[in-house]
Amino acid sequence: MTKQRYEIDEKYHWDLTTIFATDELWEEELAALHAEVEKAKGFAGHLLDSAKTFLETSEAQLAISRRLEKLYVYASMKNDQDTREGKYQEFQAKALGLYSAYSQVFSFYEPEFLAITEEKLAEFYEAEPTLKQYAHQLEKLLSQKDHVLSQEVEEVLAATSEIFDAPSETFSVLDNASISFPEVADEDGHLVPLSHGNYISFMESSDRDVRQEAYEAMYGTYEQFQHTYAKTLQSNVKVNNLKARLRKYGSARQAALSSNFIPESVYDTLVAAVNKHLPLLHRYIKLRKELLGIDDLKMYDMYTPLSDTDYKFSYEDGLKKAAETLTIFGKEYSDQVERAFADRWIDVHENEGKRSGAYSGGAYDTHAFMLLNWQDTLDNLYTLIHETGHSLHSMFTRQNQPYVYGHYSIFLAEIASTTNENLLTEKLLSEVTDDKTRFAILNHYLDGFRGTVFRQTQFAEFEQAIYKADQGGQVLTADFLSNLYAEINEKYYGLSAEENPQIQYEWARIPHFYYNFYVYQYATGFAAASALADKIVNGTPEDKENYLNYLKAGNSDYPLNVIKKAGVDMTQEDYLNDAFKVFEKRLSELEELVAKGAHK
């Protein structure tokens, strides 16, 4: 049974007192920031009066943003640790409300700035040399000139941000706090409440009846609520399509990718490359079918390990193995890992009401916290090292960049995390002394590749399709979404929709569909990480140095430039083809081990 939070030892809780020692201090900061935001109204209409005014206004905006970020992170993470607590729901709502007020007050900034001439900006740089550190940020703003609206319209959009966020917020409350799943029998026949946190453990069970019962219980629940989920997703799509149209983008996808200065061709190249390599996925699924001895392979058979080798890790063992793996980067990196693991940056175990899944969070002035819902599986070890990759990326960026560049684009985020995953695979394979264990690791790698490159691209293809459908006037009903999802799923897995009816509701449980064209970056990131991991393991000390410099770069350059300097050109298809070569090589090795009987 899932524990209440107070029943879990405090050493497994993240320590949010390092952000605000008490809730009262948070409330004091909330009040102080309300005053700062109100005071900032006086900046409007004077941005370009002089170089001094421009500098003062810019730095005031950044200073308030920096404090707001810290305020929001505390409220958000407090809420995530138990989404049922009304107090922290209120804290998060107040922080979001203040963010909305801040955005509205500073909505004048971009329209006023975009009236500047090149000559005047050059004069400002000369008059106030401090402005030069913001040159790249200002260059990015100028490049978006065609998509910034009048001050009046920008104010309206800023004022409606909370309304625009409502579909995502509604989904989160419904999926984490309101919906409940039935009890299902575990392998010992004991009834256990099904949850987001333990679902994958059920899917990894060697008992097919256990997998089927949990699978049908999960998707049977989503089927009951399919129309509500369809409404939240449809509303989210409409919001993003509306904002893109207002800002004169051709599509919501173009708008989302342009924020990271990524051409849409990168997205299309990914989908095309993955579709071209679907025969590799079908080959792996055929092998899975043979190994499981199942004539009628179903979607609930996709996660169970093909090996019976017991390769589990307690949380403490997971920390040790992750730390050992990451020593490859050297002392600077390892010292940060030691801090993260020892100083309660991590919220480890599942508790009632806790947000599902895992993430790395935090603000410029906080630790890079990690939320987990730990289970003693190899997959959770990969999750730990994945989130550690995000967290170390954040820490290196914050320690080496000023606040204005102290974050990194979403496009680059998944590369650091999946590089760590690839390094873990290399580490585990290098330690293997017998064919059976090697078989288990290869199986896990191939399943991870399937789940990241193939599966996330499947999501990306579905996401693009529903946005285009909405643009074309199609109503995104539950039936439409389910039929479309079933069709794409059948193409990817080669398993008929008729024989796998429950999978059509999977779209309803994917929170990333509310992140506005985020998922494709898991796939591009994994492929780029494959190339970088090879350089780190088999390359030169310079390759490691280039990688650490990528972690430290933040937003100081365009994302494609940052990663190109680390050694990967993501404007070309080569990095994707290289990733599929690794997949095929390891699939072939698995097939060879099967021929030797290593799986038995």
Coordinates of C-alpha atoms in Angstrom, one line a residue, residues 42-503:
G42 CA 6.5 53.2 -13.7
F43 CA 9.0 51.8 -16.2
A44 CA 6.4 51.6 -19.0
G45 CA 6.8 54.2 -21.8
H46 CA 10.4 55.0 -20.9
L47 CA 12.5 52.0 -22.0
L48 CA 14.4 53.8 -24.7
D49 CA 14.6 57.2 -23.0
S50 CA 18.4 56.7 -22.5
A51 CA 21.0 54.0 -22.2
K52 CA 20.8 54.3 -18.4
T53 CA 17.0 53.9 -18.4
F54 CA 17.3 50.9 -20.7
L55 CA 19.8 49.3 -18.4
E56 CA 17.9 50.0 -15.2
T57 CA 14.6 48.6 -16.7
S58 CA 16.3 45.5 -18.1
E59 CA 18.0 44.7 -14.8
A60 CA 14.9 45.4 -12.8
Q61 CA 13.0 43.0 -14.9
L62 CA 15.6 40.3 -14.5
A63 CA 15.9 40.8 -10.8
I64 CA 12.1 40.4 -10.3
S65 CA 12.1 37.4 -12.6
R66 CA 14.9 35.8 -10.6
R67 CA 13.0 36.2 -7.3
L68 CA 9.7 35.1 -8.8
E69 CA 11.3 31.9 -10.1
K70 CA 12.5 31.0 -6.7
L71 CA 9.1 31.8 -5.2
Y72 CA 7.3 29.6 -7.8
V73 CA 9.7 26.7 -7.5
Y74 CA 9.1 26.4 -3.7
A75 CA 5.3 26.5 -4.1
S76 CA 5.3 24.1 -7.1
M77 CA 7.5 21.5 -5.4
K78 CA 5.6 21.8 -2.1
N79 CA 2.4 21.1 -4.1
D80 CA 4.0 18.2 -6.1
Q81 CA 5.0 16.3 -2.9
D82 CA 1.3 16.0 -2.0
T83 CA -1.1 17.4 -4.6
R84 CA -4.0 17.0 -2.2
E85 CA -2.8 19.8 0.2
G86 CA -5.0 22.8 -0.3
K87 CA -2.4 25.2 1.3
Y88 CA 0.2 24.5 -1.4
Q89 CA -2.4 24.5 -4.2
E90 CA -3.1 28.0 -3.0
F91 CA 0.6 28.9 -2.8
Q92 CA 1.1 27.7 -6.4
A93 CA -2.0 29.6 -7.6
K94 CA -0.7 32.8 -5.9
A95 CA 2.7 32.4 -7.5
L96 CA 1.2 31.8 -10.9
G97 CA -1.0 34.9 -10.4
L98 CA 2.0 37.0 -9.5
Y99 CA 3.8 35.7 -12.6
S100 CA 0.8 36.8 -14.6
A101 CA 0.8 40.2 -13.1
Y102 CA 4.6 40.5 -13.7
S103 CA 4.2 39.5 -17.3
Q104 CA 1.4 42.1 -17.7
V105 CA 3.5 44.9 -16.1
F106 CA 6.5 44.1 -18.3
S107 CA 4.4 43.4 -21.5
F108 CA 5.7 46.9 -22.7
Y109 CA 9.3 45.7 -22.8
E110 CA 9.4 43.9 -26.1
P111 CA 7.2 46.2 -28.1
E112 CA 9.1 49.3 -26.9
F113 CA 12.5 47.6 -27.4
L114 CA 11.7 46.5 -31.0
A115 CA 11.3 50.2 -32.0
I116 CA 15.1 50.6 -31.5
T117 CA 17.3 51.2 -34.5
E118 CA 20.7 49.5 -34.9
E119 CA 22.4 52.9 -34.6
K120 CA 20.7 53.7 -31.3
L121 CA 21.5 50.3 -29.9
A122 CA 25.1 50.8 -30.7
E123 CA 25.0 54.1 -29.0
F124 CA 23.5 52.5 -25.9
Y125 CA 26.3 49.9 -25.8
E126 CA 28.9 52.6 -25.9
A127 CA 27.2 54.7 -23.3
E128 CA 26.5 51.8 -20.9
P129 CA 29.1 49.0 -21.5
T130 CA 27.3 46.8 -19.0
L131 CA 24.6 46.3 -21.6
K132 CA 27.0 44.3 -23.8
Q133 CA 26.5 41.2 -21.6
Y134 CA 22.9 41.2 -22.8
A135 CA 23.8 41.5 -26.5
H136 CA 22.9 37.9 -27.4
Q137 CA 19.6 38.1 -25.5
L138 CA 18.8 41.3 -27.3
E139 CA 19.8 39.8 -30.6
K140 CA 17.3 37.0 -30.0
L141 CA 14.5 39.5 -29.2
L142 CA 15.2 41.4 -32.4
S143 CA 15.0 38.2 -34.4
Q144 CA 11.4 37.7 -33.2
K145 CA 10.3 41.2 -34.2
D146 CA 7.6 40.0 -36.7
H147 CA 5.9 38.0 -33.9
V148 CA 5.7 40.6 -31.2
L149 CA 2.4 42.4 -31.1
S150 CA 1.3 45.8 -30.0
Q151 CA 1.6 46.7 -26.4
E152 CA -2.2 46.6 -25.9
V153 CA -2.4 43.1 -27.3
E154 CA 0.7 41.9 -25.4
E155 CA -1.0 43.2 -22.2
V156 CA -4.2 41.2 -23.0
L157 CA -2.2 38.0 -23.7
A158 CA -0.2 38.5 -20.5
A159 CA -3.4 39.1 -18.5
T160 CA -5.0 35.9 -19.9
S161 CA -2.0 33.6 -19.2
E162 CA -3.7 31.9 -16.2
I163 CA -6.7 31.2 -18.4
F164 CA -4.5 29.8 -21.1
D165 CA -2.8 27.5 -18.6
A166 CA -6.1 26.2 -17.4
P167 CA -6.3 23.1 -19.6
S168 CA -2.9 21.9 -18.5
E169 CA -3.6 22.7 -14.8
T170 CA -7.0 20.9 -15.0
F171 CA -5.3 17.8 -16.5
S172 CA -2.7 17.8 -13.8
V173 CA -5.3 17.9 -11.0
L174 CA -7.5 15.3 -12.6
D175 CA -4.6 12.9 -13.4
N176 CA -2.7 13.3 -10.1
A177 CA -5.2 14.2 -7.4
S178 CA -8.7 13.2 -8.6
I179 CA -8.5 10.0 -10.7
S180 CA -8.1 6.7 -8.9
F181 CA -7.3 3.2 -10.2
P182 CA -8.7 -0.1 -9.0
E183 CA -6.8 -2.7 -7.0
V184 CA -5.0 -5.4 -9.0
A185 CA -3.4 -8.7 -8.0
D186 CA 0.4 -8.8 -7.9
E187 CA 2.5 -11.9 -8.6
D188 CA 1.7 -13.3 -5.2
G189 CA -2.0 -12.8 -5.6
H190 CA -2.2 -9.9 -3.2
L191 CA -4.4 -7.0 -4.1
V192 CA -2.5 -3.8 -4.5
P193 CA -3.9 -0.3 -5.4
L194 CA -2.7 0.5 -9.0
S195 CA -1.0 3.8 -9.3
H196 CA 1.0 5.9 -11.8
G197 CA 4.1 5.0 -9.8
N198 CA 3.8 1.2 -9.8
Y199 CA 2.2 0.7 -13.2
I200 CA 5.4 0.0 -15.0
S201 CA 6.5 -2.5 -12.4
F202 CA 3.3 -4.4 -13.2
M203 CA 4.1 -4.1 -16.9
E204 CA 7.5 -5.6 -16.2
S205 CA 6.0 -8.6 -14.5
S206 CA 6.9 -12.0 -15.9
D207 CA 3.3 -13.1 -15.1
R208 CA 1.2 -12.3 -18.2
D209 CA -2.0 -12.4 -16.3
V210 CA -0.6 -9.7 -13.9
R211 CA 0.4 -7.6 -16.9
Q212 CA -3.0 -7.9 -18.6
E213 CA -5.0 -7.1 -15.5
A214 CA -3.0 -4.0 -14.6
Y215 CA -3.0 -2.9 -18.3
E216 CA -6.8 -3.3 -18.6
A217 CA -7.4 -1.6 -15.2
M218 CA -5.2 1.4 -16.2
Y219 CA -6.8 2.0 -19.6
G220 CA -10.3 1.0 -18.5
T221 CA -10.1 3.9 -16.1
Y222 CA -9.0 6.3 -18.8
E223 CA -11.7 5.0 -21.0
Q224 CA -14.3 6.0 -18.4
F225 CA -12.9 9.6 -18.4
Q226 CA -11.9 9.8 -22.1
H227 CA -14.3 12.6 -22.9
T228 CA -13.0 14.8 -20.0
Y229 CA -9.4 14.2 -21.1
A230 CA -10.3 14.9 -24.7
K231 CA -11.8 18.2 -23.6
T232 CA -8.7 19.3 -21.7
L233 CA -6.4 18.2 -24.6
Q234 CA -8.5 19.9 -27.2
S235 CA -8.6 23.1 -25.2
N236 CA -4.8 23.0 -24.9
V237 CA -4.4 22.5 -28.6
K238 CA -6.8 25.4 -29.4
V239 CA -4.9 27.7 -27.0
N240 CA -1.5 27.0 -28.7
N241 CA -3.0 27.3 -32.2
L242 CA -4.7 30.6 -31.2
K243 CA -1.5 32.1 -29.8
A244 CA 0.5 31.0 -32.8
R245 CA -2.1 32.6 -35.2
L246 CA -2.1 35.8 -33.2
R247 CA 1.7 36.0 -33.3
K248 CA 1.7 35.4 -37.1
Y249 CA 3.3 32.0 -37.1
G250 CA 2.3 29.4 -39.6
S251 CA 1.5 26.9 -36.9
A252 CA 1.8 26.1 -33.2
R253 CA 4.8 23.9 -34.0
Q254 CA 6.6 26.6 -35.8
A255 CA 6.0 28.9 -32.8
A256 CA 7.1 26.3 -30.3
L257 CA 10.3 25.4 -32.2
S258 CA 11.2 29.0 -33.0
S259 CA 11.4 29.8 -29.3
N260 CA 14.5 27.6 -29.3
F261 CA 15.6 28.8 -32.8
I262 CA 15.1 25.2 -34.2
P263 CA 14.0 24.9 -37.8
E264 CA 10.9 22.7 -38.4
S265 CA 13.1 20.6 -40.7
V266 CA 14.8 19.1 -37.6
Y267 CA 11.4 17.7 -36.4
D268 CA 10.4 16.5 -39.9
T269 CA 13.9 14.8 -40.4
L270 CA 13.4 13.0 -37.1
V271 CA 9.9 11.6 -38.0
A272 CA 11.1 10.6 -41.5
A273 CA 14.3 8.9 -40.2
V274 CA 12.3 7.0 -37.6
N275 CA 9.7 5.9 -40.1
K276 CA 12.5 4.7 -42.4
H277 CA 13.9 2.6 -39.6
L278 CA 10.6 1.1 -38.3
P279 CA 11.6 -2.3 -39.8
L280 CA 14.2 -2.4 -37.0
L281 CA 11.5 -2.0 -34.4
H282 CA 9.4 -4.7 -36.1
R283 CA 12.4 -7.0 -36.1
Y284 CA 12.9 -6.4 -32.3
I285 CA 9.2 -7.0 -31.6
K286 CA 9.3 -10.2 -33.6
L287 CA 12.3 -11.4 -31.5
R288 CA 10.3 -10.4 -28.4
K289 CA 7.4 -12.5 -29.5
E290 CA 9.6 -15.5 -30.1
L291 CA 11.4 -15.2 -26.8
L292 CA 8.2 -14.8 -24.8
G293 CA 6.7 -17.8 -26.7
I294 CA 3.5 -15.8 -27.3
D295 CA 1.5 -16.2 -30.6
D296 CA -0.7 -13.2 -29.9
L297 CA 1.7 -10.6 -28.7
K298 CA -0.1 -7.6 -27.1
M299 CA 0.9 -4.1 -26.1
Y300 CA 1.0 -5.2 -22.5
D301 CA 3.8 -7.6 -23.4
M302 CA 6.1 -4.7 -24.5
Y303 CA 7.7 -3.9 -21.1
T304 CA 8.3 -7.3 -19.5
P305 CA 12.0 -8.1 -19.5
L306 CA 13.0 -10.9 -21.9
S307 CA 15.5 -12.1 -19.3
D308 CA 14.8 -13.7 -15.9
T309 CA 18.1 -12.3 -14.5
D310 CA 17.3 -10.5 -11.3
Y311 CA 19.0 -7.2 -11.9
K312 CA 17.5 -4.9 -9.3
F313 CA 18.9 -2.0 -7.4
S314 CA 17.9 -0.6 -4.1
Y315 CA 18.0 3.2 -3.9
E316 CA 21.3 3.2 -2.1
D317 CA 22.8 0.8 -4.6
G318 CA 21.5 3.0 -7.4
L319 CA 23.2 6.0 -5.9
K320 CA 26.5 4.1 -5.8
K321 CA 26.3 2.8 -9.3
A322 CA 25.3 6.2 -10.7
A323 CA 28.2 7.9 -8.9
E324 CA 30.6 5.3 -10.2
T325 CA 29.4 5.7 -13.8
L326 CA 29.7 9.5 -13.7
T327 CA 33.3 9.6 -12.5
I328 CA 34.2 9.4 -16.2
F329 CA 33.7 13.2 -16.4
G330 CA 36.3 13.9 -13.8
K331 CA 36.4 15.5 -10.4
E332 CA 34.5 18.7 -11.2
Y333 CA 31.5 16.7 -12.2
S334 CA 31.8 14.1 -9.5
D335 CA 32.0 16.6 -6.7
Q336 CA 28.6 18.0 -7.8
V337 CA 27.1 14.5 -8.0
E338 CA 28.3 13.8 -4.4
R339 CA 26.5 17.0 -3.2
A340 CA 23.3 16.1 -5.0
F341 CA 23.2 12.6 -3.5
A342 CA 24.2 13.6 0.0
D343 CA 22.5 16.9 0.6
R344 CA 18.8 15.9 0.2
W345 CA 18.3 17.3 -3.3
I346 CA 16.1 14.2 -4.1
D347 CA 12.6 13.4 -3.1
V348 CA 12.8 9.6 -3.4
H349 CA 9.7 7.5 -2.6
E350 CA 6.1 7.5 -3.8
N351 CA 3.5 8.7 -1.3
E352 CA -0.2 9.3 -1.4
G353 CA -1.0 12.4 -3.5
K354 CA 2.6 12.8 -4.8
R355 CA 3.0 13.9 -8.4
S356 CA 3.7 10.9 -10.6
G357 CA 6.8 10.4 -12.7
A358 CA 10.2 12.1 -12.2
Y359 CA 11.8 15.4 -13.0
S360 CA 14.7 17.7 -12.2
G361 CA 13.6 21.2 -11.0
G362 CA 14.8 24.2 -9.1
A363 CA 15.6 27.8 -9.8
Y364 CA 18.8 29.8 -10.5
D365 CA 19.3 30.4 -6.8
T366 CA 18.5 26.9 -5.5
H367 CA 19.8 23.4 -5.7
A368 CA 18.8 21.4 -8.8
F369 CA 16.2 19.2 -7.0
M370 CA 15.0 15.9 -8.3
L371 CA 11.6 14.2 -7.8
L372 CA 11.5 10.4 -8.1
N373 CA 8.9 7.7 -7.3
W374 CA 11.5 5.0 -6.6
Q375 CA 11.0 1.4 -7.3
D376 CA 13.8 -1.2 -7.0
T377 CA 14.2 -1.7 -10.8
L378 CA 17.0 -1.2 -13.4
D379 CA 14.7 1.3 -15.1
N380 CA 14.6 3.4 -11.9
L381 CA 18.4 3.4 -11.9
Y382 CA 18.3 4.8 -15.4
T383 CA 15.7 7.4 -14.2
L384 CA 18.1 8.5 -11.4
I385 CA 21.0 8.9 -13.7
H386 CA 18.8 10.7 -16.3
E387 CA 17.5 13.3 -13.8
T388 CA 21.1 13.7 -12.4
G389 CA 22.1 14.6 -15.9
H390 CA 19.5 17.4 -15.9
S391 CA 20.5 18.5 -12.5
L392 CA 24.2 18.7 -13.2
H393 CA 23.5 20.6 -16.5
S394 CA 21.5 23.1 -14.4
M395 CA 24.2 23.5 -11.8
F396 CA 27.0 23.9 -14.3
T397 CA 25.0 26.5 -16.2
R398 CA 24.0 28.5 -13.1
Q399 CA 27.5 28.5 -11.8
N400 CA 29.1 29.7 -15.1
Q401 CA 26.5 32.1 -16.6
P402 CA 24.8 35.2 -15.3
Y403 CA 21.0 35.0 -14.7
V404 CA 20.1 36.2 -18.2
Y405 CA 21.8 33.1 -19.7
G406 CA 21.5 30.9 -16.6
H407 CA 19.0 28.5 -18.1
Y408 CA 19.2 26.3 -21.2
S409 CA 16.8 25.6 -24.0
I410 CA 14.4 22.6 -23.8
F411 CA 16.0 21.4 -27.0
L412 CA 19.4 20.9 -25.3
A413 CA 18.0 19.6 -22.0
E414 CA 17.4 16.0 -23.0
I415 CA 20.9 15.6 -24.4
A416 CA 22.6 15.9 -21.0
S417 CA 20.2 13.5 -19.3
T418 CA 20.3 10.8 -22.1
T419 CA 24.1 11.0 -22.4
N420 CA 24.2 9.9 -18.8
E421 CA 21.9 7.0 -19.7
N422 CA 24.1 5.9 -22.6
L423 CA 27.1 6.1 -20.3
L424 CA 25.4 3.8 -17.8
T425 CA 24.7 1.3 -20.5
E426 CA 28.4 1.3 -21.5
K427 CA 29.4 1.0 -17.8
L428 CA 27.1 -2.0 -17.2
L429 CA 28.1 -3.8 -20.4
S430 CA 31.8 -3.3 -19.5
E431 CA 31.2 -5.0 -16.2
V432 CA 29.3 -8.0 -17.5
T433 CA 31.0 -11.4 -17.0
D434 CA 28.4 -13.7 -18.3
D435 CA 26.1 -14.0 -21.3
K436 CA 22.8 -14.0 -19.3
T437 CA 23.6 -10.7 -17.6
R438 CA 24.7 -9.2 -20.9
F439 CA 21.5 -10.3 -22.4
A440 CA 19.5 -8.5 -19.7
I441 CA 21.4 -5.3 -20.2
L442 CA 21.0 -5.4 -24.0
N443 CA 17.3 -6.1 -23.5
H444 CA 17.0 -3.0 -21.3
Y445 CA 19.0 -0.8 -23.7
L446 CA 16.8 -1.9 -26.7
D447 CA 13.7 -1.3 -24.7
G448 CA 15.0 2.1 -23.6
F449 CA 15.8 3.0 -27.2
R450 CA 12.3 1.8 -28.3
G451 CA 10.7 3.9 -25.5
T452 CA 12.7 7.0 -26.2
V453 CA 13.5 7.2 -29.9
F454 CA 10.6 5.2 -31.4
R455 CA 7.9 5.9 -28.8
Q456 CA 8.6 9.6 -28.4
T457 CA 8.7 10.1 -32.1
Q458 CA 5.3 8.3 -32.2
F459 CA 4.1 10.8 -29.8
A460 CA 5.5 13.7 -31.8
E461 CA 3.8 12.4 -35.0
F462 CA 0.5 12.2 -33.1
E463 CA 1.0 15.6 -31.6
Q464 CA 1.6 17.2 -35.0
A465 CA -1.4 15.4 -36.4
I466 CA -3.8 16.7 -33.8
Y467 CA -2.6 20.3 -34.2
K468 CA -3.0 20.1 -37.9
A469 CA -6.5 18.6 -37.5
D470 CA -7.6 21.4 -35.2
Q471 CA -6.2 24.0 -37.7
G472 CA -8.3 22.3 -40.4
G473 CA -11.5 22.5 -38.3
Q474 CA -11.6 19.0 -37.0
V475 CA -13.1 18.7 -33.5
L476 CA -10.8 16.7 -31.3
T477 CA -13.4 14.4 -29.8
A478 CA -12.4 11.3 -27.8
D479 CA -13.3 9.1 -30.8
F480 CA -11.1 11.1 -33.2
L481 CA -8.2 11.1 -30.8
S482 CA -8.5 7.4 -30.0
N483 CA -8.8 6.3 -33.6
L484 CA -5.9 8.4 -34.7
Y485 CA -3.7 7.2 -31.9
A486 CA -4.6 3.5 -32.6
E487 CA -3.7 4.0 -36.3
I488 CA -0.3 5.5 -35.5
N489 CA 0.4 2.9 -32.8
E490 CA -0.4 0.1 -35.3
K491 CA 2.1 1.5 -37.8
Y492 CA 4.9 1.7 -35.3
Y493 CA 4.4 -1.7 -33.6
G494 CA 2.8 -3.7 -36.3
L495 CA 0.2 -4.9 -33.9
S496 CA -3.4 -4.6 -35.0
A497 CA -5.6 -2.0 -33.3
E498 CA -8.5 -4.5 -33.2
E499 CA -6.5 -6.9 -31.1
N500 CA -5.2 -4.1 -28.8
P501 CA -8.2 -2.0 -28.2
Q502 CA -7.2 -0.4 -24.9
I503 CA -4.1 1.2 -26.3

